[in-house]
Amino acid sequence: MAVRDVLLSGDPRLRQPSRAVPPSQFGGEVLLALVQDLRDTMAARDGAGLAAPQIGVPLRVVVFGISRNPRYPQAPPIAETVLVNPEVTPLDPELEAGMEGCLSVPGLRAAVPRWRRVRYAAFTPSGEPVVREVEGFHARVVQHECDHLAGILFTNRLG
């Protein structure tokens, strides 16, 4: 579809909570076009993930996944995943610091504390439920992307 502009830190749209995608839009052209734009934009910028608010769309949609990524050379692969209306729940209270960057905050990387293990529940773009328990880098990526849906940048999580 299209590689979209990524909003940069300082743009007030990045701080606004996103709206849930209504079930009536699952499988529809508008949602599927948004998902394709997220995929194209993430790939063009070597991202590990991208949230709809980062391209100016205030909906609860994220895409993430990597095989090999120059921005995260040591990261294990994560299958491409699209989540609509995700909710993240920690599975234990243990936090782990790890290096993060963000396409909306270019040139800055920092150690960010995140839950080590989480469960996420969401829907696919066609409306099928998704529930997974993940840990490590996968857990970090999903938390980072879902933070965008609440108007939170990784810089908000720094000491």
Short mmCIF file of N, CA, C and O in Angstrom, two decimals, residues 22-136:
data_model
loop_
_atom_site.label_atom_id
_atom_site.label_comp_id
_atom_site.label_asym_id
_atom_site.label_seq_id
_atom_site.Cartn_x
_atom_site.Cartn_y
_atom_site.Cartn_z
N PRO A 22 -13.75 -0.86 16.28
CA PRO A 22 -15.04 -1.54 16.47
C PRO A 22 -15.06 -2.88 15.74
O PRO A 22 -14.50 -3.00 14.63
N PRO A 23 -15.68 -3.89 16.34
CA PRO A 23 -15.76 -5.20 15.68
C PRO A 23 -16.33 -5.14 14.26
O PRO A 23 -15.96 -5.95 13.41
N SER A 24 -17.17 -4.17 14.00
CA SER A 24 -17.76 -4.05 12.65
C SER A 24 -16.70 -3.74 11.58
O SER A 24 -16.94 -3.94 10.40
N GLN A 25 -15.52 -3.27 12.01
CA GLN A 25 -14.45 -2.96 11.05
C GLN A 25 -13.50 -4.13 10.82
O GLN A 25 -12.65 -4.06 9.92
N PHE A 26 -13.61 -5.22 11.63
CA PHE A 26 -12.74 -6.37 11.43
C PHE A 26 -12.96 -6.92 10.02
O PHE A 26 -14.08 -7.12 9.58
N GLY A 27 -11.85 -7.17 9.33
CA GLY A 27 -11.92 -7.72 7.99
C GLY A 27 -12.25 -6.71 6.91
O GLY A 27 -12.24 -7.05 5.73
N GLY A 28 -12.49 -5.47 7.29
CA GLY A 28 -12.87 -4.44 6.32
C GLY A 28 -11.67 -3.83 5.62
O GLY A 28 -10.53 -3.90 6.08
N GLU A 29 -11.94 -3.18 4.50
CA GLU A 29 -10.90 -2.59 3.67
C GLU A 29 -10.07 -1.55 4.41
O GLU A 29 -8.86 -1.48 4.23
N VAL A 30 -10.72 -0.73 5.22
CA VAL A 30 -10.01 0.35 5.91
C VAL A 30 -8.98 -0.23 6.89
O VAL A 30 -7.82 0.19 6.91
N LEU A 31 -9.39 -1.22 7.68
CA LEU A 31 -8.48 -1.83 8.64
C LEU A 31 -7.35 -2.58 7.92
O LEU A 31 -6.18 -2.47 8.29
N LEU A 32 -7.68 -3.32 6.88
CA LEU A 32 -6.66 -4.08 6.15
C LEU A 32 -5.66 -3.14 5.46
O LEU A 32 -4.46 -3.44 5.41
N ALA A 33 -6.12 -2.00 4.96
CA ALA A 33 -5.21 -1.03 4.36
C ALA A 33 -4.30 -0.42 5.42
O ALA A 33 -3.10 -0.22 5.17
N LEU A 34 -4.83 -0.14 6.60
CA LEU A 34 -4.01 0.39 7.70
C LEU A 34 -2.92 -0.62 8.07
O LEU A 34 -1.75 -0.25 8.23
N VAL A 35 -3.28 -1.88 8.20
CA VAL A 35 -2.31 -2.92 8.55
C VAL A 35 -1.21 -3.00 7.48
O VAL A 35 -0.02 -3.08 7.82
N GLN A 36 -1.58 -2.93 6.22
CA GLN A 36 -0.57 -2.99 5.16
C GLN A 36 0.35 -1.77 5.21
O GLN A 36 1.56 -1.89 5.05
N ASP A 37 -0.21 -0.60 5.48
CA ASP A 37 0.61 0.61 5.63
C ASP A 37 1.58 0.47 6.81
O ASP A 37 2.74 0.89 6.72
N LEU A 38 1.12 -0.10 7.91
CA LEU A 38 2.00 -0.33 9.06
C LEU A 38 3.13 -1.27 8.69
O LEU A 38 4.30 -1.01 9.03
N ARG A 39 2.81 -2.36 8.01
CA ARG A 39 3.84 -3.32 7.58
C ARG A 39 4.86 -2.64 6.67
O ARG A 39 6.07 -2.80 6.85
N ASP A 40 4.38 -1.93 5.67
CA ASP A 40 5.27 -1.28 4.70
C ASP A 40 6.16 -0.25 5.37
O ASP A 40 7.35 -0.17 5.09
N THR A 41 5.58 0.54 6.26
CA THR A 41 6.33 1.60 6.94
C THR A 41 7.37 0.99 7.88
O THR A 41 8.52 1.45 7.92
N MET A 42 6.99 -0.03 8.64
CA MET A 42 7.91 -0.69 9.55
C MET A 42 9.09 -1.28 8.76
O MET A 42 10.25 -1.11 9.14
N ALA A 43 8.81 -1.96 7.66
CA ALA A 43 9.86 -2.59 6.87
C ALA A 43 10.79 -1.54 6.25
O ALA A 43 12.01 -1.71 6.26
N ALA A 44 10.24 -0.46 5.77
CA ALA A 44 11.05 0.59 5.13
C ALA A 44 12.00 1.26 6.11
O ALA A 44 13.03 1.80 5.70
N ARG A 45 11.67 1.21 7.40
CA ARG A 45 12.49 1.88 8.41
C ARG A 45 13.23 0.90 9.33
O ARG A 45 13.72 1.29 10.37
N ASP A 46 13.27 -0.36 8.94
CA ASP A 46 13.94 -1.39 9.73
C ASP A 46 13.44 -1.43 11.16
O ASP A 46 14.21 -1.63 12.10
N GLY A 47 12.15 -1.27 11.35
CA GLY A 47 11.58 -1.31 12.69
C GLY A 47 11.31 -2.73 13.13
O GLY A 47 11.15 -3.64 12.32
N ALA A 48 11.26 -2.92 14.45
CA ALA A 48 10.86 -4.20 15.03
C ALA A 48 9.36 -4.21 15.28
O ALA A 48 8.76 -5.26 15.47
N GLY A 49 8.76 -3.03 15.27
CA GLY A 49 7.33 -2.89 15.48
C GLY A 49 6.89 -1.49 15.15
O GLY A 49 7.71 -0.57 15.02
N LEU A 50 5.58 -1.32 15.01
CA LEU A 50 5.02 -0.01 14.73
C LEU A 50 3.57 -0.02 15.18
O LEU A 50 2.85 -1.00 14.97
N ALA A 51 3.16 1.07 15.78
CA ALA A 51 1.78 1.22 16.24
C ALA A 51 1.07 2.27 15.39
O ALA A 51 1.70 3.24 14.93
N ALA A 52 -0.22 2.09 15.20
CA ALA A 52 -0.99 3.00 14.35
C ALA A 52 -0.83 4.47 14.76
O ALA A 52 -0.73 5.33 13.88
N PRO A 53 -0.78 4.81 16.05
CA PRO A 53 -0.62 6.22 16.40
C PRO A 53 0.68 6.83 15.85
O PRO A 53 0.74 8.04 15.63
N GLN A 54 1.68 6.01 15.62
CA GLN A 54 2.95 6.52 15.11
C GLN A 54 2.84 7.01 13.67
O GLN A 54 3.70 7.75 13.20
N ILE A 55 1.78 6.60 12.96
CA ILE A 55 1.55 7.12 11.61
C ILE A 55 0.30 8.01 11.59
O ILE A 55 -0.28 8.25 10.54
N GLY A 56 -0.07 8.49 12.77
CA GLY A 56 -1.16 9.45 12.87
C GLY A 56 -2.56 8.88 12.87
O GLY A 56 -3.52 9.61 12.67
N VAL A 57 -2.68 7.58 13.13
CA VAL A 57 -3.99 6.93 13.16
C VAL A 57 -4.27 6.50 14.60
O VAL A 57 -3.63 5.57 15.11
N PRO A 58 -5.20 7.15 15.29
CA PRO A 58 -5.42 6.89 16.71
C PRO A 58 -6.28 5.65 16.99
O PRO A 58 -7.29 5.72 17.69
N LEU A 59 -5.89 4.53 16.43
CA LEU A 59 -6.60 3.26 16.65
C LEU A 59 -5.67 2.26 17.31
O LEU A 59 -4.45 2.29 17.13
N ARG A 60 -6.25 1.31 18.05
CA ARG A 60 -5.49 0.31 18.81
C ARG A 60 -5.08 -0.84 17.88
O ARG A 60 -5.65 -1.93 17.93
N VAL A 61 -4.06 -0.56 17.06
CA VAL A 61 -3.53 -1.55 16.12
C VAL A 61 -2.01 -1.46 16.17
O VAL A 61 -1.44 -0.37 16.09
N VAL A 62 -1.36 -2.63 16.31
CA VAL A 62 0.10 -2.69 16.26
C VAL A 62 0.52 -3.84 15.36
O VAL A 62 -0.20 -4.82 15.20
N VAL A 63 1.72 -3.68 14.81
CA VAL A 63 2.35 -4.76 14.05
C VAL A 63 3.78 -4.86 14.57
O VAL A 63 4.41 -3.85 14.90
N PHE A 64 4.28 -6.09 14.70
CA PHE A 64 5.68 -6.29 15.11
C PHE A 64 6.17 -7.61 14.57
O PHE A 64 5.38 -8.47 14.18
N GLY A 65 7.48 -7.75 14.57
CA GLY A 65 8.10 -8.99 14.12
C GLY A 65 9.43 -8.69 13.46
O GLY A 65 9.61 -7.64 12.86
N ILE A 66 10.36 -9.60 13.63
CA ILE A 66 11.67 -9.45 13.00
C ILE A 66 12.23 -10.81 12.63
O ILE A 66 11.91 -11.82 13.26
N SER A 67 13.02 -10.83 11.58
CA SER A 67 13.85 -12.00 11.30
C SER A 67 15.28 -11.56 11.55
O SER A 67 15.88 -11.91 12.55
N ARG A 68 15.81 -10.73 10.68
CA ARG A 68 17.11 -10.09 10.93
C ARG A 68 16.87 -8.60 10.86
O ARG A 68 16.19 -8.12 9.96
N ASN A 69 17.45 -7.88 11.80
CA ASN A 69 17.20 -6.45 11.86
C ASN A 69 18.48 -5.73 12.26
O ASN A 69 19.02 -6.02 13.34
N PRO A 70 18.96 -4.80 11.45
CA PRO A 70 20.20 -4.10 11.79
C PRO A 70 20.09 -3.25 13.06
O PRO A 70 21.08 -2.98 13.71
N ARG A 71 18.87 -2.86 13.42
CA ARG A 71 18.69 -2.06 14.63
C ARG A 71 18.76 -2.94 15.88
O ARG A 71 19.02 -2.46 16.97
N TYR A 72 18.48 -4.25 15.73
CA TYR A 72 18.50 -5.19 16.85
C TYR A 72 19.23 -6.46 16.42
O TYR A 72 18.62 -7.52 16.28
N PRO A 73 20.54 -6.37 16.19
CA PRO A 73 21.27 -7.51 15.61
C PRO A 73 21.30 -8.75 16.50
O PRO A 73 21.43 -9.86 15.99
N GLN A 74 21.18 -8.61 17.79
CA GLN A 74 21.24 -9.77 18.70
C GLN A 74 19.85 -10.34 19.03
O GLN A 74 19.75 -11.33 19.75
N ALA A 75 18.82 -9.72 18.53
CA ALA A 75 17.46 -10.13 18.90
C ALA A 75 17.07 -11.45 18.23
O ALA A 75 17.39 -11.67 17.06
N PRO A 76 16.37 -12.29 18.97
CA PRO A 76 15.87 -13.53 18.36
C PRO A 76 14.72 -13.20 17.41
O PRO A 76 14.06 -12.17 17.56
N PRO A 77 14.46 -14.06 16.45
CA PRO A 77 13.36 -13.78 15.53
C PRO A 77 12.00 -13.81 16.23
O PRO A 77 11.81 -14.56 17.20
N ILE A 78 11.10 -12.99 15.74
CA ILE A 78 9.71 -12.96 16.20
C ILE A 78 8.86 -12.97 14.94
O ILE A 78 9.06 -12.14 14.04
N ALA A 79 7.94 -13.90 14.86
CA ALA A 79 7.05 -13.97 13.70
C ALA A 79 6.25 -12.68 13.59
O ALA A 79 5.83 -12.11 14.61
N GLU A 80 6.03 -12.24 12.35
CA GLU A 80 5.22 -11.04 12.20
C GLU A 80 3.85 -11.26 12.83
O GLU A 80 3.21 -12.29 12.61
N THR A 81 3.44 -10.27 13.61
CA THR A 81 2.19 -10.36 14.35
C THR A 81 1.45 -9.04 14.21
O THR A 81 2.05 -7.98 14.32
N VAL A 82 0.16 -9.12 13.98
CA VAL A 82 -0.70 -7.94 13.96
C VAL A 82 -1.72 -8.11 15.07
O VAL A 82 -2.38 -9.15 15.15
N LEU A 83 -1.81 -7.11 15.93
CA LEU A 83 -2.75 -7.15 17.04
C LEU A 83 -3.72 -5.98 16.93
O LEU A 83 -3.30 -4.83 16.77
N VAL A 84 -5.00 -6.28 17.06
CA VAL A 84 -6.04 -5.27 17.08
C VAL A 84 -6.66 -5.29 18.48
O VAL A 84 -7.01 -6.35 18.99
N ASN A 85 -6.74 -4.13 19.09
CA ASN A 85 -7.29 -3.97 20.44
C ASN A 85 -6.57 -4.85 21.48
O ASN A 85 -7.20 -5.54 22.28
N PRO A 86 -5.23 -4.79 21.50
CA PRO A 86 -4.50 -5.66 22.44
C PRO A 86 -4.58 -5.19 23.89
O PRO A 86 -4.73 -4.00 24.17
N GLU A 87 -4.49 -6.16 24.78
CA GLU A 87 -4.37 -5.93 26.22
C GLU A 87 -3.19 -6.77 26.70
O GLU A 87 -3.08 -7.94 26.33
N VAL A 88 -2.34 -6.18 27.52
CA VAL A 88 -1.14 -6.86 28.01
C VAL A 88 -1.26 -7.02 29.52
O VAL A 88 -1.59 -6.07 30.23
N THR A 89 -0.96 -8.23 30.01
CA THR A 89 -1.01 -8.54 31.44
C THR A 89 0.32 -9.14 31.87
O THR A 89 0.78 -10.10 31.25
N PRO A 90 0.96 -8.59 32.92
CA PRO A 90 2.20 -9.21 33.40
C PRO A 90 1.91 -10.58 34.00
O PRO A 90 0.86 -10.78 34.63
N LEU A 91 2.85 -11.52 33.82
CA LEU A 91 2.69 -12.85 34.39
C LEU A 91 3.48 -13.03 35.67
O LEU A 91 3.29 -14.02 36.37
N ASP A 92 4.39 -12.14 35.95
CA ASP A 92 5.06 -12.10 37.24
C ASP A 92 5.56 -10.68 37.44
O ASP A 92 5.62 -9.90 36.48
N PRO A 93 5.93 -10.31 38.65
CA PRO A 93 6.30 -8.92 38.91
C PRO A 93 7.72 -8.55 38.49
O PRO A 93 8.10 -7.39 38.57
N GLU A 94 8.49 -9.53 37.99
CA GLU A 94 9.90 -9.27 37.67
C GLU A 94 10.05 -8.35 36.47
O GLU A 94 9.49 -8.58 35.40
N LEU A 95 10.81 -7.28 36.69
CA LEU A 95 11.15 -6.36 35.61
C LEU A 95 12.57 -6.64 35.15
O LEU A 95 13.41 -7.09 35.93
N GLU A 96 12.82 -6.35 33.87
CA GLU A 96 14.14 -6.58 33.30
C GLU A 96 14.45 -5.36 32.42
O GLU A 96 13.61 -4.95 31.60
N ALA A 97 15.62 -4.78 32.61
CA ALA A 97 16.03 -3.65 31.77
C ALA A 97 16.62 -4.17 30.47
O ALA A 97 17.35 -5.16 30.45
N GLY A 98 16.28 -3.51 29.38
CA GLY A 98 16.83 -3.87 28.07
C GLY A 98 16.85 -2.65 27.17
O GLY A 98 16.04 -1.74 27.33
N MET A 99 17.76 -2.65 26.23
CA MET A 99 17.91 -1.52 25.33
C MET A 99 16.75 -1.44 24.35
O MET A 99 16.34 -2.44 23.77
N GLU A 100 16.25 -0.22 24.21
CA GLU A 100 15.17 0.05 23.27
C GLU A 100 15.47 1.32 22.50
O GLU A 100 16.14 2.21 22.98
N GLY A 101 14.90 1.37 21.32
CA GLY A 101 14.87 2.57 20.51
C GLY A 101 13.45 2.68 19.98
O GLY A 101 12.61 1.85 20.27
N CYS A 102 13.19 3.73 19.21
CA CYS A 102 11.84 3.95 18.71
C CYS A 102 11.92 4.76 17.44
O CYS A 102 12.67 5.73 17.36
N LEU A 103 11.13 4.37 16.46
CA LEU A 103 11.11 5.11 15.20
C LEU A 103 10.60 6.54 15.40
O LEU A 103 10.92 7.42 14.60
N SER A 104 9.86 6.79 16.46
CA SER A 104 9.37 8.13 16.77
C SER A 104 10.36 8.95 17.59
O SER A 104 10.12 10.13 17.84
N VAL A 105 11.43 8.31 18.05
CA VAL A 105 12.47 9.00 18.83
C VAL A 105 13.82 8.63 18.21
O VAL A 105 14.61 7.90 18.80
N PRO A 106 14.08 9.11 16.99
CA PRO A 106 15.30 8.68 16.29
C PRO A 106 16.57 9.13 17.02
O PRO A 106 16.60 10.19 17.64
N GLY A 107 17.57 8.26 16.96
CA GLY A 107 18.87 8.60 17.52
C GLY A 107 19.01 8.38 19.01
O GLY A 107 20.08 8.63 19.57
N LEU A 108 17.98 7.92 19.68
CA LEU A 108 18.06 7.70 21.12
C LEU A 108 17.76 6.24 21.42
O LEU A 108 16.78 5.67 20.93
N ARG A 109 18.64 5.64 22.22
CA ARG A 109 18.41 4.29 22.74
C ARG A 109 18.68 4.35 24.23
O ARG A 109 19.54 5.11 24.68
N ALA A 110 17.96 3.55 24.98
CA ALA A 110 18.13 3.56 26.43
C ALA A 110 17.67 2.23 27.01
O ALA A 110 16.88 1.50 26.39
N ALA A 111 18.16 1.94 28.23
CA ALA A 111 17.73 0.74 28.95
C ALA A 111 16.40 1.04 29.62
O ALA A 111 16.29 1.97 30.43
N VAL A 112 15.39 0.28 29.26
CA VAL A 112 14.02 0.50 29.73
C VAL A 112 13.58 -0.72 30.55
O VAL A 112 13.70 -1.85 30.09
N PRO A 113 13.06 -0.50 31.76
CA PRO A 113 12.54 -1.63 32.53
C PRO A 113 11.17 -2.07 31.98
O PRO A 113 10.29 -1.25 31.75
N ARG A 114 11.04 -3.36 31.76
CA ARG A 114 9.78 -3.96 31.28
C ARG A 114 9.54 -5.27 32.02
O ARG A 114 10.47 -5.92 32.49
N TRP A 115 8.27 -5.67 32.06
CA TRP A 115 7.98 -7.00 32.60
C TRP A 115 8.66 -8.03 31.73
O TRP A 115 8.66 -7.95 30.51
N ARG A 116 9.24 -9.03 32.38
CA ARG A 116 9.97 -10.08 31.67
C ARG A 116 9.02 -11.05 30.97
O ARG A 116 9.32 -11.54 29.88
N ARG A 117 7.89 -11.33 31.59
CA ARG A 117 6.91 -12.27 31.02
C ARG A 117 5.53 -11.62 31.00
O ARG A 117 5.10 -11.05 32.02
N VAL A 118 4.84 -11.73 29.87
CA VAL A 118 3.49 -11.15 29.75
C VAL A 118 2.58 -12.08 28.96
O VAL A 118 3.03 -12.97 28.23
N ARG A 119 1.30 -11.84 29.14
CA ARG A 119 0.28 -12.47 28.29
C ARG A 119 -0.37 -11.33 27.52
O ARG A 119 -0.67 -10.28 28.10
N TYR A 120 -0.54 -11.54 26.21
CA TYR A 120 -1.33 -10.55 25.49
C TYR A 120 -2.53 -11.22 24.86
O TYR A 120 -2.48 -12.38 24.45
N ALA A 121 -3.61 -10.47 24.84
CA ALA A 121 -4.86 -10.91 24.24
C ALA A 121 -5.31 -9.82 23.28
O ALA A 121 -5.24 -8.63 23.62
N ALA A 122 -5.72 -10.22 22.08
CA ALA A 122 -6.10 -9.25 21.06
C ALA A 122 -6.93 -9.99 20.02
O ALA A 122 -7.36 -11.13 20.23
N PHE A 123 -7.10 -9.31 18.89
CA PHE A 123 -7.76 -9.90 17.73
C PHE A 123 -6.87 -9.73 16.51
O PHE A 123 -6.08 -8.79 16.45
N THR A 124 -7.00 -10.63 15.56
CA THR A 124 -6.37 -10.45 14.26
C THR A 124 -7.21 -9.42 13.50
O THR A 124 -8.34 -9.11 13.90
N PRO A 125 -6.70 -8.90 12.39
CA PRO A 125 -7.50 -7.96 11.61
C PRO A 125 -8.83 -8.54 11.11
O PRO A 125 -9.78 -7.80 10.86
N SER A 126 -8.90 -9.86 11.01
CA SER A 126 -10.17 -10.48 10.59
C SER A 126 -11.10 -10.77 11.76
O SER A 126 -12.22 -11.24 11.56
N GLY A 127 -10.62 -10.53 12.99
CA GLY A 127 -11.48 -10.69 14.16
C GLY A 127 -11.28 -11.97 14.94
O GLY A 127 -12.01 -12.23 15.89
N GLU A 128 -10.28 -12.77 14.58
CA GLU A 128 -10.00 -14.00 15.32
C GLU A 128 -9.27 -13.65 16.61
O GLU A 128 -8.36 -12.82 16.60
N PRO A 129 -9.63 -14.28 17.73
CA PRO A 129 -8.92 -13.98 18.98
C PRO A 129 -7.49 -14.53 18.97
O PRO A 129 -7.22 -15.58 18.38
N VAL A 130 -6.60 -13.79 19.63
CA VAL A 130 -5.20 -14.18 19.78
C VAL A 130 -4.86 -14.05 21.27
O VAL A 130 -5.11 -13.01 21.87
N VAL A 131 -4.31 -15.10 21.85
CA VAL A 131 -3.81 -15.05 23.22
C VAL A 131 -2.47 -15.75 23.24
O VAL A 131 -2.35 -16.89 22.77
N ARG A 132 -1.44 -15.06 23.75
CA ARG A 132 -0.10 -15.65 23.81
C ARG A 132 0.57 -15.26 25.12
O ARG A 132 0.36 -14.17 25.64
N GLU A 133 1.42 -16.16 25.59
CA GLU A 133 2.30 -15.87 26.72
C GLU A 133 3.71 -15.83 26.16
O GLU A 133 4.13 -16.77 25.47
N VAL A 134 4.42 -14.73 26.42
CA VAL A 134 5.75 -14.54 25.85
C VAL A 134 6.69 -13.98 26.91
O VAL A 134 6.27 -13.49 27.95
N GLU A 135 7.98 -14.05 26.59
CA GLU A 135 8.98 -13.51 27.52
C GLU A 135 10.13 -12.91 26.73
O GLU A 135 10.20 -13.02 25.50
N GLY A 136 11.04 -12.27 27.45
CA GLY A 136 12.24 -11.72 26.84
C GLY A 136 11.96 -10.63 25.83
O GLY A 136 11.11 -9.76 26.04
#
